[in-house]
Each structure stands twice: as C-alpha cells, then as structure tokens.
Amino acid sequence: MQNRRVAFLGIDIGTTAVKAVLVDIEGKIFAECDIEQTVLRSNIIWVEQDPVMWWENTLTAISKVVKLAQNSKYQIEVIGIGLTGQMHSSVLLDEKFEIVRPAILWSDGRTTPQCQEISEKIGLQRLKRSLGNRPVEGLTAPKLLWLKQNEPRNFERLKTLLLPKDYVRYRMTGIVVTDHSDASATLLYDIYRKSWSADVLDILELPHSILPDIIESVESAGTLQENVADMCGLQKGIPVICGGADNPVGAVASGVFQQGLIQSSIGTSGTLLMPTDTLNVDKELNLHNFVHCKEDWWYQMGVILSAGDSLKWLRNILYGEKSKTSYDSMIKEAESILPGSDGLIFLPHLVGERTPHNDSNARGVFIGLHAQHTRAHLVRAVMEGVCFALRDSLEIAKEQKHPFTEIRAVGSGSLSKLWRQIQADVFNLPVTVVNQFAGPAYGAAILAAVGQKSFSSINEVVELWTNFETSSEPNSEDVSDYDKYYSVYRNIYPSVKSSFQEINSLTN
C-alpha cells in the first residue's frame, strides 16, 4: 500500500508556457510540467494571447503532473492550490464572463499616445503621491484607454477586468478577485492606501465597476469546482489560494523579501526586484513601485523587455527557427570570448524598452562590429548587453542609498554558469542560485501552503523549503573591465534615440 503524502499545487501562467508543479510538505518537488504557449503578433509592437489557451493549457499541465505523481511510490493528496502569472496582461470579460478580445500583454507597445495622455491628465506629482508609477506601454490603464478610443464596441462590452492568474482562478472556482501585488501593477491602484484609486479612475473616465475586489496573496479565493476537478484528476473542494504576480511570487520562492537582497530574473524579459519595508519612490519614477506578496512590504523593480528573448532571437537568426541548436552549445562557444566581446556591445531593445528609457521606439543595436568578430562574439555580446541593461536599474536604486549585499538569480539565465558570472562581474555583487528552478510556480505552492494553514507564515515555509547553491563571486579584474564597457553602453542610447524615432516613423 502506498504511503499518503499531502502536496501543494503551484501554477504559473507565463507568456511562453504554463507551468505546474506539485510540492510536498517538506518542499520536495514531486512532479512538474511545462506546456508551451503561442503569442499573437499582428505587427512589430502588438503582442496578444488568447486567455482560453491559458485555461486549456492549465488543465493539461495539472492533468500531467497529477498523472506523474500517481506513478510515484506515494499516494499524493493535493490540499492547496496557488496561482501566479504574467503581470499587466489585460483580460477583458463581458457580462456573461465571455472573452471580449485577445488579452493585450505586458510587452505590447501600442499605447504610447495613451501613456502621454495619462501623464498630462494626472501629472508627475500626483503620480508620485498616489500611483507611485509613471505610465508605460505595458501597464493596464493605458490599454483601457486604447480600447476605449480604438475599439469602442469592445469597451462597451467590457464588464470585468482581470489579470491572467485571476482569470484562470475564476475558471477554477467561479470567484472573481485579485491580489494587491497584481492590482498595484495596473496604474489604477494607490500604493500608499493599498486600494483602487477612485480619483484616477474618475480622471481617466473609467468605470469603477470593472475592477475586482482585492485580497491578500495568502487568502483563500474559493474552492475547486467539481467539473474542473473531474477534468484534471483532482478532488473537488480543494482550497484555491489567491496568489500573486509572477515577479514577487518568484521572489517568495527565492527568499527575496528583505532589504539588501535583489532578485535578478532573466527569462523572456529581464527584471531586477528589490524589496523594501519603506515606500520611497525615486524622483523620476524610473523604477516601478509595486506591492509585494508578503504583507506590509513593497518592492522596486526595473524591467527590460527582451532578455532571454534576445538570445532566442539571435539563435533564430544564426541557425533558423526550426534549428535544434541548443542554448547550451551557443553559450559554450561564448565561454571562449573574453569579457567585453572584443569591443562588441549590444543594446537589447528589440521590442522597445522600459527601464530606464520608457521608449517604445527603442530598437536593438550591435555597435563595434569588425571583421574578426565571430558567432561566439555575438552570443557573448547579447548576454553582456542584457546584464548592462539590467544594471541601469541597479544604478537608479543605488541613488536611494540602498545597501545591496547579494543577487539571487532566477529564470533561464540562472541555469547558465557564464550568465551568472557575467551578472556577478557587471553588478559587482555575489550571485546565488536557489536549489530548485521551478521559480514562480514554486512560489505559488509556498503561498498555497501558507493559505491552506499548513504553515503560519511565508518566512516559515521559505526557511524550511529553500536552500541555495554556492555563489558566483565577482572577479575584480573583470569588474573593472565591465565598468569601462558599461560606461560606453550608457552613452549609446542617448546618441541614437532620435534615429530610433525617425526609423519608427519610416517603418510605420
């Protein structure tokens, strides 16, 4: 007879995949599964997905991990479910909770005019003292204005606005709510009062009624409905915990919820996430200021839109989209190249850029190419360029006198020893890797364990479950070299910014 083991199910509604992971009471991963997702691109800056695809892929991912767990030597009983997912992406539902149109994603760049309109109507001072964030193309509020101005019939149909994980949870439970971490990243939320901003909604002439109630990330948001349980091999009535946005939930998984720690994430996009227990926005609002999943904590975050995607783009260019050439083999070649890529520098602005430029016109650039550069130089330059772009956010945070002690690396970039070392040398900080790579899905399982009352706090679970591998330490000689290359890197964007604008006007 099999031994009974309780488990928590964590689900991450990502851009490139839905990930499900089953974790036992001791933090061991029983089973995990990734289901790839497609992105809809009708032009260079429009990025959309079908929310129904998220739901179908979620059911598939759950079914697969349940079947994998059934083949283990234990009898697995899921007692809590937690969710996380991509931030900002807007799910628009009508009065029957049917999808109005495809979701406009976090990386979509169509809303530049609406961002300018919001800035003019609200003003920098009100943004600072209420929203804590400036309008950028990926956030939710400008998308609602775009919808109102460009698709008025769809705007009239809109009755409920949800974020990706909230839509999937609604399909699981029939309950409509969101949490503070996702709500705070919509540009419709007062980060000081921790509530929807009625003033901003009125100024933008957006209906209050479309926004869901907000609860804490570790609160229960309903139970699994019988028909859903039957579809994926689970018991009905399992508590479904609210969860949170993918970046802070990933930070939960890596134990990054105290001052001095930084989470560096290199996935499709790239982020630096810096927790704080005292809200202190930078003067130009170049960093995002959002609510953490841990109660009474916030975080500052810098975002670049093409991190791992830059390496994916290069692989497709060099080898073709259907090539089986692995990233490992590409990076292996790059290991032979010295820091600085023999004078080759890459700007990873392939779909515009967020931090610190907030420029949807920005584009990718290789500068310094000469006849002796090889494929390996291109690969290393892309990896270094991503780290230079992330360092921009670190430099802004340093201006606020934050004492940083350690980087904790997550995402696909954390799996590469070379990319970890480049980060250590570019940031001049030790880079540590969490002992498991399930990322935000694992963090969602942690929130489920707390919300289900198996543990008293996030801190307690992380202390028991999370371990760290040996750090990559900065190399003083390479740190010095990268400082010089970074100084050159910082001067490139201002030099070509006007050219980006001219190119965009020509291509449009």
Coordinates of C-alpha atoms in Angstrom, one line a residue:
M1 CA 0.0 0.0 0.0
Q2 CA 1.3 3.5 -0.9
N3 CA 2.2 6.0 1.8
R4 CA 0.0 9.0 1.8
R5 CA 1.7 12.4 1.2
V6 CA 0.0 15.7 1.1
A7 CA 1.1 18.2 -1.6
F8 CA 0.5 21.7 -2.8
L9 CA 0.0 22.6 -6.5
G10 CA 1.6 25.7 -7.8
I11 CA 0.6 27.1 -11.3
D12 CA 2.3 29.8 -13.3
I13 CA 0.5 31.4 -16.3
G14 CA 3.6 32.5 -18.1
T15 CA 4.0 34.1 -21.5
T16 CA 5.9 31.3 -23.1
A17 CA 4.5 28.4 -21.1
V18 CA 2.0 27.4 -18.3
K19 CA 4.0 25.6 -15.6
A20 CA 2.5 23.4 -12.9
V21 CA 4.5 21.9 -10.0
L22 CA 3.5 19.6 -7.2
V23 CA 5.4 20.2 -3.9
D24 CA 5.2 18.1 -0.8
I25 CA 5.0 19.3 2.9
E26 CA 8.8 19.3 3.1
G27 CA 9.3 21.3 -0.1
K28 CA 10.3 18.4 -2.4
I29 CA 9.0 18.6 -6.0
F30 CA 7.1 15.5 -6.8
A31 CA 6.2 16.4 -10.4
E32 CA 6.4 19.4 -12.8
C33 CA 5.2 20.1 -16.3
D34 CA 5.5 22.9 -18.9
I35 CA 3.0 23.5 -21.7
E36 CA 4.2 25.9 -24.4
Q37 CA 2.1 28.8 -25.4
T38 CA 1.8 30.8 -28.6
V39 CA 1.9 34.6 -28.9
L40 CA -0.1 36.6 -31.4
R41 CA 1.9 39.3 -33.2
S42 CA -0.1 41.2 -35.9
N43 CA 2.7 43.8 -36.1
I44 CA 6.1 44.7 -34.6
I45 CA 4.7 46.2 -31.3
W46 CA 1.3 44.4 -30.8
V47 CA 1.6 41.4 -28.5
E48 CA -1.5 39.4 -27.6
Q49 CA -2.6 36.0 -26.3
D50 CA -5.9 34.1 -26.1
P51 CA -7.0 33.6 -22.4
V52 CA -8.9 30.4 -23.3
M53 CA -5.5 29.0 -24.4
W54 CA -4.2 29.7 -20.9
W55 CA -7.1 27.9 -19.4
E56 CA -6.8 24.8 -21.6
N57 CA -3.0 24.6 -21.1
T58 CA -3.6 24.9 -17.3
L59 CA -5.9 21.9 -17.4
T60 CA -3.4 20.0 -19.4
A61 CA -0.5 20.9 -17.1
I62 CA -2.4 19.9 -14.0
S63 CA -3.5 16.6 -15.5
K64 CA 0.1 15.8 -16.4
V65 CA 1.6 16.5 -13.0
V66 CA -1.2 14.5 -11.3
K67 CA -0.5 11.5 -13.5
L68 CA 3.2 11.8 -12.9
A69 CA 2.6 11.9 -9.2
Q70 CA 0.3 8.9 -9.3
N71 CA 3.3 6.9 -10.7
S72 CA 5.4 7.7 -7.6
K73 CA 5.7 5.4 -4.6
Y74 CA 3.4 7.7 -2.6
Q75 CA -0.3 8.3 -2.7
I76 CA -0.4 12.1 -3.4
E77 CA -3.3 14.2 -1.9
V78 CA -3.4 17.8 -3.1
I79 CA -4.6 20.0 -0.3
G80 CA -4.0 23.5 -1.6
I81 CA -3.6 25.3 -5.0
G82 CA -1.8 28.6 -5.6
L83 CA -1.5 30.7 -8.7
T84 CA 0.8 33.2 -10.3
G85 CA 1.2 34.7 -13.8
Q86 CA 2.4 37.3 -16.1
M87 CA 1.8 40.9 -14.9
H88 CA -0.2 43.7 -16.6
S89 CA -1.8 41.5 -19.3
S90 CA -5.4 42.5 -19.6
V91 CA -8.2 40.0 -19.7
L92 CA -11.5 41.7 -20.8
L93 CA -14.8 39.9 -20.0
D94 CA -18.4 40.8 -20.8
E95 CA -21.5 40.5 -18.6
K96 CA -21.5 36.7 -19.3
F97 CA -17.8 36.4 -18.4
E98 CA -17.0 35.7 -22.0
I99 CA -13.8 36.9 -23.6
V100 CA -14.3 40.3 -25.3
R101 CA -11.0 40.2 -27.3
P102 CA -7.5 38.7 -27.0
A103 CA -5.5 39.8 -24.0
I104 CA -3.1 42.6 -24.6
L105 CA 0.2 41.5 -23.0
W106 CA 2.8 43.2 -20.7
S107 CA 5.2 43.6 -23.7
D108 CA 2.7 45.2 -26.0
G109 CA 3.8 48.7 -27.2
R110 CA 0.8 50.2 -28.9
T111 CA -0.3 52.6 -26.1
T112 CA 2.3 55.4 -26.3
P113 CA -0.3 58.1 -27.0
Q114 CA -2.4 56.9 -24.1
C115 CA 0.6 57.0 -21.8
Q116 CA 1.2 60.6 -22.8
E117 CA -2.5 61.4 -22.2
I118 CA -2.3 59.9 -18.7
S119 CA 0.8 61.8 -17.8
E120 CA -0.8 65.1 -18.9
K121 CA -4.1 64.5 -17.1
I122 CA -2.6 63.2 -13.8
G123 CA 0.8 64.9 -13.7
L124 CA 4.1 63.8 -12.2
Q125 CA 3.3 64.9 -8.6
R126 CA 0.0 63.1 -8.4
L127 CA 1.7 60.0 -9.9
K128 CA 4.3 60.1 -7.2
R129 CA 2.0 60.6 -4.2
S130 CA -0.7 58.1 -5.4
L131 CA 0.2 55.6 -8.0
G132 CA 3.9 55.5 -7.4
N133 CA 4.5 54.7 -11.1
R134 CA 4.7 56.5 -14.4
P135 CA 2.6 55.4 -17.4
V136 CA 4.4 52.9 -19.6
E137 CA 3.1 51.0 -22.5
G138 CA 2.8 47.6 -20.8
L139 CA 0.6 48.6 -17.9
T140 CA -3.1 48.1 -17.7
A141 CA -4.6 51.7 -17.5
P142 CA -3.2 52.8 -20.9
K143 CA -4.6 49.7 -22.5
L144 CA -8.1 50.5 -21.2
L145 CA -7.8 54.0 -22.8
W146 CA -6.6 52.5 -26.0
L147 CA -9.6 50.1 -26.0
K148 CA -12.0 53.0 -25.3
Q149 CA -10.5 55.1 -28.2
N150 CA -9.9 52.4 -30.8
E151 CA -12.4 49.6 -30.1
P152 CA -15.4 51.4 -28.6
R153 CA -17.8 48.5 -29.1
N154 CA -15.5 46.2 -27.2
F155 CA -15.1 48.8 -24.5
E156 CA -18.9 49.0 -24.2
R157 CA -19.0 45.2 -23.8
L158 CA -16.3 45.3 -21.0
K159 CA -17.8 44.5 -17.6
T160 CA -14.9 42.8 -15.7
L161 CA -11.1 43.3 -15.9
L162 CA -8.9 40.5 -14.7
L163 CA -5.2 39.6 -14.7
P164 CA -4.1 36.3 -16.2
K165 CA -3.9 34.2 -12.9
D166 CA -7.2 35.7 -11.8
Y167 CA -8.9 34.6 -15.0
V168 CA -7.6 31.1 -14.6
R169 CA -8.7 31.1 -10.9
Y170 CA -12.1 32.3 -11.9
R171 CA -12.4 29.3 -14.3
M172 CA -11.4 27.1 -11.4
T173 CA -13.6 28.5 -8.7
G174 CA -16.2 30.8 -10.2
I175 CA -14.9 33.6 -7.9
V176 CA -13.7 37.0 -9.2
V177 CA -10.9 38.6 -7.1
T178 CA -7.3 39.8 -7.5
D179 CA -4.5 40.4 -5.0
H180 CA -2.5 43.5 -4.1
S181 CA 0.6 42.6 -6.0
D182 CA -1.2 42.3 -9.3
A183 CA -3.5 45.2 -8.6
S184 CA -0.6 47.5 -7.8
A185 CA 0.9 47.0 -11.3
T186 CA -2.2 48.2 -13.2
L187 CA -1.6 52.0 -12.8
L188 CA -5.1 52.1 -11.3
Y189 CA -4.0 51.4 -7.7
D190 CA -3.0 53.7 -4.9
I191 CA 0.2 52.1 -3.5
Y192 CA 0.1 54.1 -0.3
R193 CA -3.5 53.4 0.6
K194 CA -3.4 49.8 -0.9
S195 CA -6.7 50.2 -2.7
W196 CA -8.0 51.0 -6.2
S197 CA -7.6 54.8 -6.9
A198 CA -11.1 56.3 -7.3
D199 CA -9.5 59.6 -8.2
V200 CA -7.5 58.2 -11.1
L201 CA -10.5 56.2 -12.4
D202 CA -12.6 59.4 -12.4
I203 CA -9.8 61.4 -14.1
L204 CA -9.5 58.8 -16.8
E205 CA -13.3 58.3 -17.0
L206 CA -13.0 54.6 -16.5
P207 CA -15.8 52.7 -14.7
H208 CA -15.1 51.6 -11.1
S209 CA -17.3 48.5 -11.6
I210 CA -15.0 46.6 -13.9
L211 CA -12.4 46.1 -11.1
P212 CA -12.5 43.1 -8.9
D213 CA -12.2 43.0 -5.1
I214 CA -8.6 42.8 -3.7
I215 CA -7.5 40.3 -1.1
E216 CA -4.1 39.2 0.3
S217 CA -2.0 36.8 -1.7
V218 CA -2.3 34.1 1.0
E219 CA -6.1 34.3 1.4
S220 CA -8.4 31.7 0.1
A221 CA -10.2 32.7 -3.1
G222 CA -12.7 29.8 -3.3
T223 CA -12.5 26.1 -3.9
L224 CA -12.0 23.9 -6.9
Q225 CA -15.3 23.3 -8.7
E226 CA -16.4 19.7 -9.3
N227 CA -16.4 19.8 -13.1
V228 CA -12.9 21.2 -13.1
A229 CA -11.7 18.6 -10.6
D230 CA -13.1 15.9 -12.8
M231 CA -11.3 17.3 -15.9
C232 CA -7.8 17.2 -14.3
G233 CA -8.0 14.3 -11.8
L234 CA -8.3 16.2 -8.5
Q235 CA -10.8 16.2 -5.7
K236 CA -13.4 18.9 -5.7
G237 CA -13.4 21.5 -2.9
I238 CA -9.6 21.9 -2.7
P239 CA -8.8 25.5 -1.4
V240 CA -7.5 27.8 -4.2
I241 CA -5.3 30.5 -2.7
C242 CA -5.3 33.9 -4.3
G243 CA -1.6 34.0 -5.2
G244 CA 0.2 36.9 -6.8
A245 CA 2.1 38.4 -9.8
D246 CA 4.9 36.4 -11.2
N247 CA 7.8 38.6 -10.1
P248 CA 7.0 38.9 -6.4
V249 CA 5.9 35.3 -6.3
G250 CA 9.2 34.3 -7.8
A251 CA 10.9 36.4 -5.1
V252 CA 8.9 34.4 -2.5
A253 CA 10.4 31.2 -4.0
S254 CA 13.9 32.7 -3.8
G255 CA 13.5 34.2 -0.3
V256 CA 13.9 37.8 -1.6
F257 CA 11.7 39.7 0.8
Q258 CA 14.2 41.6 3.0
Q259 CA 16.3 44.7 2.5
G260 CA 19.6 44.2 0.8
L261 CA 18.7 41.3 -1.4
I262 CA 18.0 41.6 -5.1
Q263 CA 16.2 39.1 -7.4
S264 CA 17.6 39.1 -10.9
S265 CA 15.4 37.3 -13.4
I266 CA 16.4 36.6 -16.9
G267 CA 13.6 34.9 -18.7
T268 CA 11.6 36.2 -21.7
S269 CA 12.0 39.6 -20.2
G270 CA 14.5 40.7 -17.5
T271 CA 13.9 42.2 -14.1
L272 CA 15.7 43.4 -11.0
L273 CA 13.4 43.2 -8.0
M274 CA 14.5 45.0 -4.7
P275 CA 12.2 44.6 -1.6
T276 CA 11.6 47.4 0.8
D277 CA 9.6 47.8 4.0
T278 CA 9.6 51.6 3.5
L279 CA 8.0 53.0 0.4
N280 CA 10.3 55.6 -1.2
V281 CA 9.8 56.2 -4.9
D282 CA 12.7 57.5 -7.0
K283 CA 12.3 61.2 -8.0
E284 CA 11.8 60.5 -11.8
L285 CA 9.7 57.3 -11.3
N286 CA 12.1 55.3 -13.5
L287 CA 11.7 52.2 -11.3
H288 CA 8.3 50.5 -10.8
N289 CA 7.0 50.6 -7.2
F290 CA 4.6 47.7 -6.5
V291 CA 3.2 45.7 -3.5
H292 CA 5.0 42.5 -2.5
C293 CA 3.2 39.3 -1.7
K294 CA 4.5 39.5 1.8
E295 CA 2.1 41.7 3.8
D296 CA 3.4 45.3 4.6
W297 CA 6.2 45.0 2.1
W298 CA 6.7 46.7 -1.3
Y299 CA 9.4 46.3 -3.9
Q300 CA 11.1 48.4 -6.6
M301 CA 11.6 46.9 -9.9
G302 CA 13.4 47.6 -13.2
V303 CA 12.3 45.8 -16.3
I304 CA 13.9 45.2 -19.7
L305 CA 11.6 43.7 -22.3
S306 CA 14.0 41.4 -24.3
A307 CA 16.4 39.5 -22.0
G308 CA 16.2 35.7 -22.8
D309 CA 14.2 36.7 -25.9
S310 CA 17.3 38.5 -27.2
L311 CA 19.3 35.2 -27.1
K312 CA 16.3 33.4 -28.7
W313 CA 16.2 36.0 -31.5
L314 CA 19.9 35.5 -32.1
R315 CA 19.6 31.7 -32.2
N316 CA 16.8 32.0 -34.8
I317 CA 18.9 34.4 -36.9
L318 CA 22.0 32.3 -36.8
Y319 CA 20.5 28.8 -37.1
G320 CA 16.9 29.2 -38.2
E321 CA 13.7 29.0 -36.1
K322 CA 13.4 25.2 -36.6
S323 CA 17.0 24.5 -35.6
K324 CA 17.7 22.1 -32.8
T325 CA 20.9 24.0 -31.8
S326 CA 20.8 24.3 -28.0
Y327 CA 21.4 27.4 -26.0
D328 CA 24.0 25.4 -24.0
S329 CA 26.0 24.9 -27.2
M330 CA 25.8 28.6 -28.1
I331 CA 26.9 29.6 -24.6
K332 CA 29.7 27.0 -24.7
E333 CA 31.2 28.9 -27.7
A334 CA 30.8 32.2 -25.9
E335 CA 32.9 31.0 -22.9
S336 CA 36.0 31.3 -25.1
I337 CA 35.5 35.0 -25.6
L338 CA 37.0 37.5 -23.1
P339 CA 34.8 40.0 -21.2
G340 CA 33.8 42.9 -23.4
S341 CA 33.4 40.6 -26.5
D342 CA 36.4 42.3 -28.2
G343 CA 34.7 45.6 -28.3
L344 CA 31.3 44.5 -29.4
I345 CA 28.3 45.9 -27.5
F346 CA 24.6 45.0 -27.8
L347 CA 21.6 47.1 -26.9
P348 CA 18.7 44.5 -26.2
H349 CA 15.8 46.9 -27.1
L350 CA 14.3 44.5 -29.7
V351 CA 10.7 45.5 -28.9
G352 CA 11.2 48.9 -27.3
E353 CA 12.4 49.3 -23.7
R354 CA 11.0 50.1 -20.3
T355 CA 13.6 50.8 -17.6
P356 CA 15.0 53.4 -17.6
H357 CA 14.1 54.8 -21.1
N358 CA 10.4 54.1 -21.3
D359 CA 10.7 54.2 -25.1
S360 CA 8.6 52.0 -27.3
N361 CA 10.6 53.3 -30.3
A362 CA 13.9 51.9 -29.0
R363 CA 15.4 49.1 -31.0
G364 CA 18.3 46.6 -30.8
V365 CA 21.8 47.7 -31.8
F366 CA 25.1 45.9 -32.3
I367 CA 27.9 48.5 -32.2
G368 CA 31.6 47.9 -32.6
L369 CA 31.4 45.1 -35.2
H370 CA 34.6 44.3 -37.1
A371 CA 35.9 41.6 -39.4
Q372 CA 37.3 39.4 -36.7
H373 CA 34.1 39.1 -34.7
T374 CA 32.6 35.6 -34.8
R375 CA 29.3 33.9 -33.9
A376 CA 30.7 33.4 -30.4
H377 CA 31.3 37.1 -30.0
L378 CA 27.7 37.9 -31.0
V379 CA 26.4 35.4 -28.4
R380 CA 28.5 36.8 -25.6
A381 CA 27.7 40.4 -26.5
V382 CA 24.0 39.7 -26.3
M383 CA 24.5 38.1 -22.8
E384 CA 26.6 41.1 -21.7
G385 CA 24.1 43.6 -23.2
V386 CA 21.2 42.1 -21.2
C387 CA 23.3 42.5 -18.0
F388 CA 24.3 46.1 -18.8
A389 CA 20.6 46.9 -19.4
L390 CA 19.7 45.4 -16.0
R391 CA 22.5 47.3 -14.4
D392 CA 20.7 50.6 -15.3
S393 CA 18.1 49.7 -12.8
L394 CA 20.7 48.9 -10.1
E395 CA 22.3 52.3 -10.6
I396 CA 19.0 54.1 -10.1
A397 CA 18.3 52.1 -6.9
K398 CA 21.8 52.9 -5.6
E399 CA 21.0 56.6 -5.8
Q400 CA 18.5 56.0 -3.0
K401 CA 21.3 54.7 -0.8
H402 CA 20.1 51.2 -0.6
P403 CA 22.9 48.8 0.7
F404 CA 22.8 45.8 -1.5
T405 CA 24.6 42.6 -0.5
E406 CA 23.5 39.7 -2.8
I407 CA 21.9 38.9 -6.1
R408 CA 19.6 35.8 -6.2
A409 CA 19.3 34.7 -9.8
V410 CA 16.2 33.0 -11.2
G411 CA 14.8 32.3 -14.7
S412 CA 16.6 30.6 -17.6
G413 CA 19.6 32.9 -17.2
S414 CA 20.3 31.4 -13.8
L415 CA 20.9 28.0 -15.3
S416 CA 23.9 29.3 -17.2
K417 CA 27.2 29.4 -15.3
L418 CA 28.5 32.0 -17.7
W419 CA 25.5 34.2 -17.5
R420 CA 25.7 34.1 -13.6
Q421 CA 29.3 35.1 -13.7
I422 CA 28.7 38.0 -16.1
Q423 CA 26.0 39.2 -13.7
A424 CA 28.4 39.0 -10.8
D425 CA 31.0 40.9 -12.6
V426 CA 28.7 43.5 -14.2
F427 CA 26.8 44.1 -10.9
N428 CA 29.9 43.6 -8.7
L429 CA 27.8 41.5 -6.3
P430 CA 27.8 37.8 -5.5
V431 CA 25.2 35.9 -7.4
T432 CA 23.4 33.0 -5.7
V433 CA 21.1 30.4 -7.2
V434 CA 18.1 28.8 -5.5
N435 CA 18.4 25.0 -5.3
Q436 CA 15.3 24.4 -7.3
F437 CA 14.3 26.0 -10.6
A438 CA 10.5 25.9 -10.5
G439 CA 10.5 29.7 -10.0
P440 CA 7.2 31.5 -9.6
A441 CA 5.2 28.2 -9.8
Y442 CA 7.2 27.0 -6.7
G443 CA 6.4 30.4 -5.0
A444 CA 2.7 29.8 -5.8
A445 CA 3.0 26.5 -4.0
I446 CA 4.5 28.3 -1.0
L447 CA 1.6 30.7 -0.9
A448 CA -0.8 27.8 -1.1
A449 CA 0.9 26.1 1.8
V450 CA 0.5 29.3 3.9
G451 CA -3.0 30.0 2.8
Q452 CA -4.1 26.4 3.5
K453 CA -2.8 26.9 7.1
S454 CA -0.2 24.2 7.0
F455 CA 2.3 26.9 7.9
S456 CA 2.0 30.2 9.8
S457 CA 3.9 32.5 7.5
I458 CA 5.9 32.8 4.2
N459 CA 9.1 33.1 6.3
E460 CA 8.5 29.8 8.0
V461 CA 8.0 27.9 4.7
V462 CA 11.0 29.5 2.9
E463 CA 13.2 28.7 5.9
L464 CA 12.2 25.1 5.7
W465 CA 12.0 24.6 1.9
T466 CA 14.5 26.9 0.2
N467 CA 18.3 26.2 0.0
F468 CA 21.0 27.9 -2.0
E469 CA 23.9 26.8 -4.1
T470 CA 27.4 28.3 -4.0
S471 CA 27.6 31.9 -5.2
S472 CA 29.4 33.2 -8.2
E473 CA 31.8 35.8 -6.8
P474 CA 32.8 38.9 -8.7
N475 CA 36.2 38.8 -10.4
S476 CA 37.9 42.1 -9.6
E477 CA 39.7 42.4 -13.0
D478 CA 36.6 41.6 -14.9
V479 CA 34.6 44.0 -12.8
S480 CA 37.0 46.8 -13.8
D481 CA 36.7 45.9 -17.5
Y482 CA 32.9 45.7 -17.4
D483 CA 32.7 49.1 -15.7
K484 CA 34.5 50.6 -18.7
Y485 CA 32.3 48.9 -21.2
Y486 CA 29.2 49.8 -19.2
S487 CA 30.2 53.4 -19.4
V488 CA 30.3 53.2 -23.2
Y489 CA 27.0 51.2 -23.2
R490 CA 25.2 54.0 -21.3
N491 CA 26.2 56.6 -23.9
I492 CA 24.9 54.7 -26.9
Y493 CA 21.1 55.0 -26.3
P494 CA 21.2 58.9 -26.0
S495 CA 23.3 59.0 -29.1
V496 CA 20.8 57.1 -31.3
K497 CA 17.5 57.9 -29.7
S498 CA 16.5 60.4 -32.4
S499 CA 17.4 57.8 -35.0
F500 CA 15.0 55.3 -33.4
Q501 CA 12.2 57.8 -33.7
E502 CA 13.0 58.5 -37.4
I503 CA 13.2 54.8 -38.2
N504 CA 9.9 54.2 -36.5
S505 CA 8.2 56.9 -38.5
L506 CA 9.6 55.5 -41.7
T507 CA 8.6 51.9 -41.0
N508 CA 5.1 52.9 -39.9

